[in-house]
Amino acid sequence: MYAQMVTSEATQDDPQKLAQFQARIDAGEKIEPKEWMPEGYRKTLIRQIGQHAHSEIVGQLPEGNWITRAPTLERKAILLAKVQDEAGHGLYLYCAAETLGVSRDELTEMLLDGRMKYSSIFNYPTLTWADMGAVGWLVDGAAIMNQVPLQRTSYGPYSRAMVRICKEESFHQRQGYHIMMKMAQGTEAQKKMAQDALNRFWYPSLMMFGPSDKDSVHSAQSMKWKIKMNTNDELRQKFVDQTVPQAEFLGLTVPDKTLRWNDEKGGYDFAEPDWSEFFEVIKGNGPCNTERLAARNKAWDDGAWVRDGLMAHAAKKRAAKLAAE
Amino acid sequence: MKHEWPLWEVFIRGQHGLNHRHVGSLHAPDAEMALKNARDVYTRRNEGVSIWVVEAQHITASSPSEKGPLYEPSESKVYRHPTFFDIPDEAGHM
């Protein structure tokens, strides 16, 4: 998902306190920032929320790529609004992570030097305007699958951030599908572009949910703590079941020859993505990893004088105000 | 040189007649910028008619471990609720 392969941290706390903590979670209580929590819970959450926040921020890049080349002024305004939302989502999540005792600058630095990850999906390029449709439809669609249940997560600030995000996310997916509809109903060339975008984004979107359950050994603890609400495979299946009819409506073909409705399980059978590709992208060897991190580092370095200048200005104004009193 | 912008808590009045409500936080160098950033981060869809920002370090919060002693005194005072008093229907609406 936006947070992939977050391993739960081991916890070495007083067993009695741990049991009380678990009882609160089982009873559906929310955990709030200043309350006692196991060290492992706190650390796992910092990693997960941090990774989610980084994904929102880095996720602006592939779409930002098309703002100046949007086909109409209206599409440009819509895309700008969407990319601005992604920045907002990143900020809500950073604030939630900060309540766990990590600073914003620390989080940023961990992204910039590669200690923290962001979702593998944003390491793929956006080659044509149809990709803006595919990203909104598939990537935001996959994100929603994960984020809707996370509104019920046990950590209060994370849950509240998710509620805000989910309210705004539906616009993102619908604008993407709207682009796809226009392209799919357009000229032969436009339809081809739409199909090509679906072909390139299908498997990377399936990878967003993380490796298969049989290979994700760390989910059990996170699910017990209610910081992960569904398994990777459950969400992936739900996503495929929802998306295939949408592709059919567009008259496009999902690039999977094995795709078949399975009456018995009430869902589609589908091919798994190439997991070796996924692990390569996570390791930093995807098509755009270097470019994305370089863009974030450049923004941080080039912005340093603005951050420092505004602080100096604020200090000067404070001093002048004090002198006037 | 390293100085992170301070943290501000943001409160928004959703519509006329309602209280300001905490919606989240953000970083800004001063109050003026905090207001501007709050406008951009928290009211992109007409969520508010008024914004308060306060630097997080100026907020004093009760501690979760005090929850018991802090609120217990009111638990035994059931007579503070109107339903404690049985008034016959014949007395009319009250």
XYZ file of C-alpha atoms in Angstrom:
419
model
C 0.000 0.000 0.000
C 1.176 3.544 0.554
C 2.967 1.897 3.453
C 4.414 -1.358 2.143
C 6.379 -3.943 4.058
C 6.372 -2.107 7.352
C 7.767 -4.684 9.739
C 6.370 -4.566 13.263
C 8.938 -3.704 15.881
C 9.473 -6.151 18.712
C 8.315 -4.921 22.041
C 9.814 -5.584 25.481
C 7.368 -4.073 27.851
C 5.807 -5.157 31.129
C 3.450 -8.063 30.242
C 0.710 -6.716 32.501
C 0.788 -3.273 30.883
C 0.820 -4.935 27.473
C -2.267 -6.961 28.347
C -4.103 -3.845 29.553
C -3.121 -2.035 26.374
C -4.364 -4.910 24.210
C -7.637 -4.985 26.151
C -8.198 -1.291 25.374
C -7.585 -1.925 21.673
C -9.856 -4.983 21.655
C -12.572 -2.853 23.263
C -12.288 -0.425 20.348
C -10.787 2.420 22.394
C -8.568 4.923 20.623
C -5.004 5.390 21.855
C -4.042 9.061 22.212
C -0.571 10.642 21.997
C 0.331 11.085 25.673
C -1.028 7.736 26.826
C 1.140 4.728 27.588
C 1.871 2.552 24.558
C 4.338 -0.270 23.867
C 7.603 0.881 22.319
C 6.992 -1.475 19.371
C 3.575 0.060 18.705
C 5.056 3.567 18.711
C 7.979 2.686 16.451
C 5.908 0.675 13.990
C 3.427 3.529 13.714
C 6.161 6.114 13.096
C 7.457 3.947 10.260
C 4.016 3.275 8.794
C 2.578 6.798 9.055
C 5.908 8.295 7.958
C 6.020 6.072 4.897
C 2.429 6.947 4.095
C 3.204 10.682 4.404
C 6.304 10.375 2.205
C 4.201 8.582 -0.424
C 1.743 11.480 -0.552
C 4.587 13.964 -1.008
C 6.587 11.967 -3.575
C 3.271 11.075 -5.225
C 2.949 14.692 -6.327
C 5.865 14.269 -8.729
C 4.460 11.892 -11.372
C 1.299 14.012 -11.653
C 3.088 17.341 -11.336
C 4.840 16.217 -14.511
C 1.629 16.872 -16.499
C 0.299 20.096 -14.968
C 1.843 22.336 -17.621
C 0.737 19.986 -20.406
C -2.866 19.295 -19.408
C -5.072 19.286 -22.533
C -7.502 21.981 -21.321
C -7.536 24.759 -18.734
C -10.215 22.886 -16.785
C -8.158 19.683 -16.647
C -5.172 21.738 -15.548
C -7.119 23.348 -12.682
C -8.432 19.935 -11.597
C -4.980 18.358 -11.671
C -3.534 21.271 -9.699
C -6.244 20.850 -7.066
C -5.531 17.133 -6.844
C -1.788 17.603 -6.478
C -2.415 20.259 -3.820
C -4.609 17.747 -1.979
C -1.730 15.249 -1.989
C 0.467 17.853 -0.290
C -2.304 18.368 2.278
C -2.572 14.620 2.870
C 1.165 14.431 3.446
C 0.897 17.245 5.998
C -1.999 15.640 7.922
C 0.039 12.438 8.156
C 3.317 14.097 9.148
C 1.450 15.824 11.988
C 0.033 12.480 13.124
C 3.524 10.940 13.090
C 4.933 13.877 15.029
C 2.569 13.194 17.944
C 4.605 9.994 18.456
C 7.766 11.923 19.275
C 9.576 12.243 15.956
C 10.198 15.693 14.455
C 9.197 16.838 10.974
C 12.803 17.518 10.011
C 13.859 14.045 11.167
C 11.144 12.476 9.041
C 12.136 14.562 6.019
C 15.804 13.714 6.437
C 15.041 9.996 6.703
C 13.165 10.186 3.392
C 15.927 12.171 1.710
C 18.771 9.857 2.723
C 16.782 6.691 1.962
C 16.337 5.405 5.527
C 12.569 5.658 5.069
C 10.649 4.467 2.013
C 7.644 5.608 0.034
C 5.268 3.499 -2.048
C 6.839 1.590 -4.951
C 4.154 2.901 -7.338
C 5.650 6.391 -7.534
C 8.838 5.049 -9.056
C 7.044 4.460 -12.350
C 7.033 7.187 -15.008
C 3.942 8.999 -16.336
C 4.502 8.936 -20.076
C 1.235 10.210 -21.573
C -1.831 12.209 -20.535
C -3.751 8.923 -20.227
C -1.446 8.091 -17.314
C -3.139 10.878 -15.341
C -6.347 8.939 -15.822
C -4.789 5.598 -14.887
C -3.090 7.031 -11.792
C -6.302 8.579 -10.460
C -8.418 5.547 -11.287
C -6.033 2.739 -10.266
C -3.468 4.211 -7.878
C -5.907 6.340 -5.905
C -8.422 3.510 -6.157
C -5.944 1.123 -4.550
C -5.104 3.725 -1.916
C -8.777 4.117 -1.019
C -9.084 0.335 -0.529
C -6.500 0.583 2.212
C -7.414 3.936 3.673
C -11.117 3.378 4.218
C -10.592 0.594 6.792
C -7.692 2.542 8.349
C -10.188 5.172 9.491
C -10.912 2.652 12.270
C -7.252 2.216 13.249
C -6.465 2.257 16.972
C -4.223 5.343 17.019
C -6.392 8.470 17.368
C -4.378 11.022 15.354
C -3.805 8.506 12.517
C -7.480 7.607 12.403
C -8.533 11.273 12.282
C -6.035 11.995 9.492
C -7.508 9.074 7.546
C -11.038 10.406 7.936
C -10.000 13.734 6.393
C -8.054 12.022 3.629
C -10.858 9.642 2.688
C -13.286 12.545 2.356
C -11.030 14.081 -0.284
C -9.756 10.948 -2.007
C -12.935 10.047 -3.822
C -12.603 13.166 -5.983
C -9.152 11.925 -7.025
C -10.347 8.562 -8.221
C -13.390 9.916 -10.013
C -11.432 12.595 -11.878
C -9.027 9.851 -13.014
C -11.825 7.599 -14.229
C -13.395 10.589 -15.987
C -10.169 11.130 -17.930
C -10.154 7.420 -18.854
C -13.781 7.615 -20.026
C -13.002 10.550 -22.306
C -9.944 8.813 -23.753
C -11.655 5.445 -24.163
C -14.555 7.088 -26.016
C -12.232 9.245 -28.091
C -10.336 8.622 -31.306
C -8.604 5.322 -32.042
C -5.289 6.877 -30.991
C -6.745 8.104 -27.694
C -8.259 4.712 -26.961
C -4.868 3.137 -27.621
C -3.257 5.533 -25.164
C -5.828 4.623 -22.509
C -5.202 0.890 -23.053
C -1.460 1.439 -22.916
C -1.773 3.316 -19.600
C -3.858 0.474 -18.142
C -1.296 -2.052 -19.386
C 1.566 -0.243 -17.663
C -0.200 0.591 -14.379
C -2.133 -2.641 -13.726
C 0.593 -4.746 -12.132
C 2.349 -1.883 -10.313
C -1.077 -1.064 -8.805
C -1.492 -4.666 -7.619
C 1.969 -4.406 -6.037
C 0.821 -1.446 -3.945
C -0.846 -3.842 -1.507
C 2.490 -5.463 -0.687
C 3.645 -9.084 -0.978
C 1.321 -12.042 -0.688
C 0.081 -12.944 2.803
C 2.143 -16.109 2.816
C 5.261 -13.925 2.551
C 4.288 -11.130 4.948
C 5.314 -12.493 8.271
C 4.929 -9.219 10.132
C 1.245 -8.492 9.670
C -0.010 -10.512 12.653
C 1.229 -8.108 15.340
C 0.096 -5.045 13.392
C -3.350 -6.535 12.903
C -3.596 -7.309 16.615
C -2.746 -3.691 17.362
C -5.263 -2.519 14.732
C -2.721 -0.523 12.779
C -3.280 -2.848 9.843
C -6.923 -3.716 9.296
C -6.862 -6.227 6.413
C -4.299 -8.555 4.924
C -2.544 -7.623 1.674
C -4.294 -10.385 -0.287
C -7.756 -9.462 1.018
C -7.350 -5.880 -0.162
C -5.818 -6.891 -3.491
C -8.736 -9.231 -4.193
C -11.226 -6.494 -3.314
C -9.437 -4.085 -5.620
C -9.461 -6.500 -8.562
C -13.130 -7.352 -8.032
C -14.052 -3.692 -8.060
C -11.776 -2.613 -10.905
C -12.387 -5.288 -13.553
C -16.024 -4.242 -14.237
C -14.853 -0.609 -14.431
C -12.311 -1.595 -17.093
C -15.040 -3.485 -18.979
C -17.263 -0.414 -18.886
C -14.451 1.551 -20.514
C -14.093 -1.133 -23.177
C -10.488 -1.710 -22.125
C -8.782 -5.032 -21.461
C -7.032 -5.871 -18.208
C -3.579 -7.166 -19.235
C -4.016 -10.568 -17.612
C -4.875 -13.589 -19.793
C -5.586 -15.716 -16.709
C -8.220 -13.311 -15.361
C -11.437 -15.269 -14.758
C -14.538 -14.932 -12.580
C -14.586 -17.633 -9.940
C -18.172 -18.342 -8.919
C -17.143 -20.444 -5.960
C -15.181 -17.740 -4.180
C -17.330 -14.937 -5.572
C -14.329 -13.059 -6.940
C -11.871 -13.011 -9.810
C -8.888 -15.310 -10.179
C -5.978 -13.221 -11.375
C -2.228 -13.378 -11.978
C 0.129 -12.127 -9.298
C 2.497 -9.337 -10.249
C 6.174 -10.085 -10.760
C 7.406 -9.892 -7.181
C 11.070 -9.791 -8.173
C 10.311 -6.501 -9.967
C 8.610 -5.234 -6.801
C 11.619 -6.026 -4.620
C 13.953 -4.371 -7.122
C 11.844 -1.184 -7.064
C 11.783 -1.215 -3.251
C 15.562 -1.625 -3.228
C 15.912 1.549 -5.292
C 16.220 0.080 -8.772
C 12.862 1.098 -10.249
C 12.638 3.264 -13.378
C 12.362 6.573 -11.468
C 13.774 6.045 -7.955
C 16.849 8.181 -8.564
C 14.880 10.956 -10.238
C 12.253 11.103 -7.464
C 14.735 11.284 -4.603
C 16.846 13.796 -6.483
C 13.768 16.017 -6.961
C 12.916 15.859 -3.239
C 16.511 16.561 -2.223
C 16.721 19.511 -4.611
C 13.465 20.976 -3.263
C 14.737 20.645 0.318
C 18.158 22.151 -0.436
C 16.839 24.947 -2.643
C 14.222 25.818 -0.021
C 16.681 26.120 2.864
C 17.170 29.874 2.469
C 13.394 30.406 2.494
C 12.922 28.379 5.676
C 15.805 30.166 7.407
C 14.824 33.589 6.066
C 11.253 33.333 7.325
C 12.486 32.272 10.777
C 14.903 35.222 10.875
C 12.096 37.566 9.802
C 9.805 36.198 12.521
C 12.531 36.709 15.157
C 13.116 40.285 13.983
C 9.406 41.084 14.120
C 9.142 39.601 17.613
C 12.065 41.718 18.799
C 10.579 44.881 17.265
C 7.241 44.186 18.936
C 8.925 43.664 22.311
C 10.895 46.911 21.925
C 7.693 48.821 21.140
C 5.961 47.611 24.294
C 22.176 26.262 11.101
C 19.126 24.220 11.886
C 15.828 25.489 13.105
C 12.580 23.782 12.458
C 9.525 26.023 12.177
C 7.461 25.793 15.382
C 4.334 23.656 15.586
C 0.905 25.329 15.655
C -2.438 23.810 16.569
C -5.316 24.812 14.307
C -8.927 25.415 15.390
C -11.706 26.106 12.921
C -15.261 27.392 13.275
C -17.156 25.278 10.763
C -20.177 27.540 10.439
C -21.654 30.531 12.176
C -22.932 29.682 15.628
C -20.588 26.735 16.279
C -17.502 26.537 18.491
C -14.028 26.494 17.047
C -12.881 22.896 16.903
C -9.378 21.420 16.815
C -8.680 20.095 13.307
C -4.944 19.398 13.317
C -1.586 21.093 13.361
C 1.050 22.529 11.055
C 4.459 24.190 11.046
C 4.950 27.913 10.393
C 7.557 30.537 11.251
C 5.049 32.943 12.825
C 1.339 33.438 13.571
C 0.590 35.234 10.338
C 2.052 32.432 8.219
C 0.372 29.842 10.436
C -3.007 31.395 9.575
C -2.212 31.429 5.862
C -0.991 27.837 5.927
C -4.052 26.767 7.925
C -6.237 28.304 5.232
C -4.435 26.221 2.576
C -4.171 22.969 4.531
C -7.469 22.822 6.401
C -10.062 24.849 4.458
C -9.675 23.810 0.826
C -13.370 22.866 0.665
C -15.154 25.626 2.590
C -14.632 23.904 5.929
C -14.581 27.104 7.928
C -15.604 30.701 8.527
C -12.945 31.486 11.149
C -9.515 30.105 12.082
C -7.566 30.204 15.354
C -3.927 29.164 15.524
C -1.972 28.753 18.737
C 1.612 27.678 19.143
C 1.546 24.113 20.466
C 4.048 24.859 23.243
C 1.545 27.265 24.849
C -1.080 24.569 25.382
C -1.287 23.001 28.825
C -2.916 19.582 28.754
C -4.170 17.326 31.514
C -2.205 14.128 31.845
C -3.869 10.825 30.929
C -2.676 9.226 34.178
C -4.736 11.768 36.137
C -7.918 10.687 34.407
C -9.193 8.930 37.550
C -8.633 11.557 40.270
C -9.551 14.405 37.904
C -13.024 13.235 36.936
C -14.035 10.904 39.771
C -15.544 13.646 41.973
C -18.360 14.232 39.489
C -19.234 10.559 39.134
C -21.013 10.308 42.504
C -23.072 13.470 42.030
C -25.956 12.028 40.089
C -28.282 14.761 41.396
C -26.615 17.132 38.944
C -28.677 15.537 36.176
C -32.324 16.535 35.750
C -33.415 12.887 35.429
C -32.485 12.369 39.120
C -35.732 14.082 40.153
C -39.059 12.311 39.734
C -41.718 14.872 38.942
C -45.281 13.570 38.446
C -46.781 14.096 34.971
C -49.665 16.002 36.575
C -47.262 18.843 37.336
C -47.158 19.562 33.618
C -44.214 20.094 31.319
C -41.002 20.968 33.110
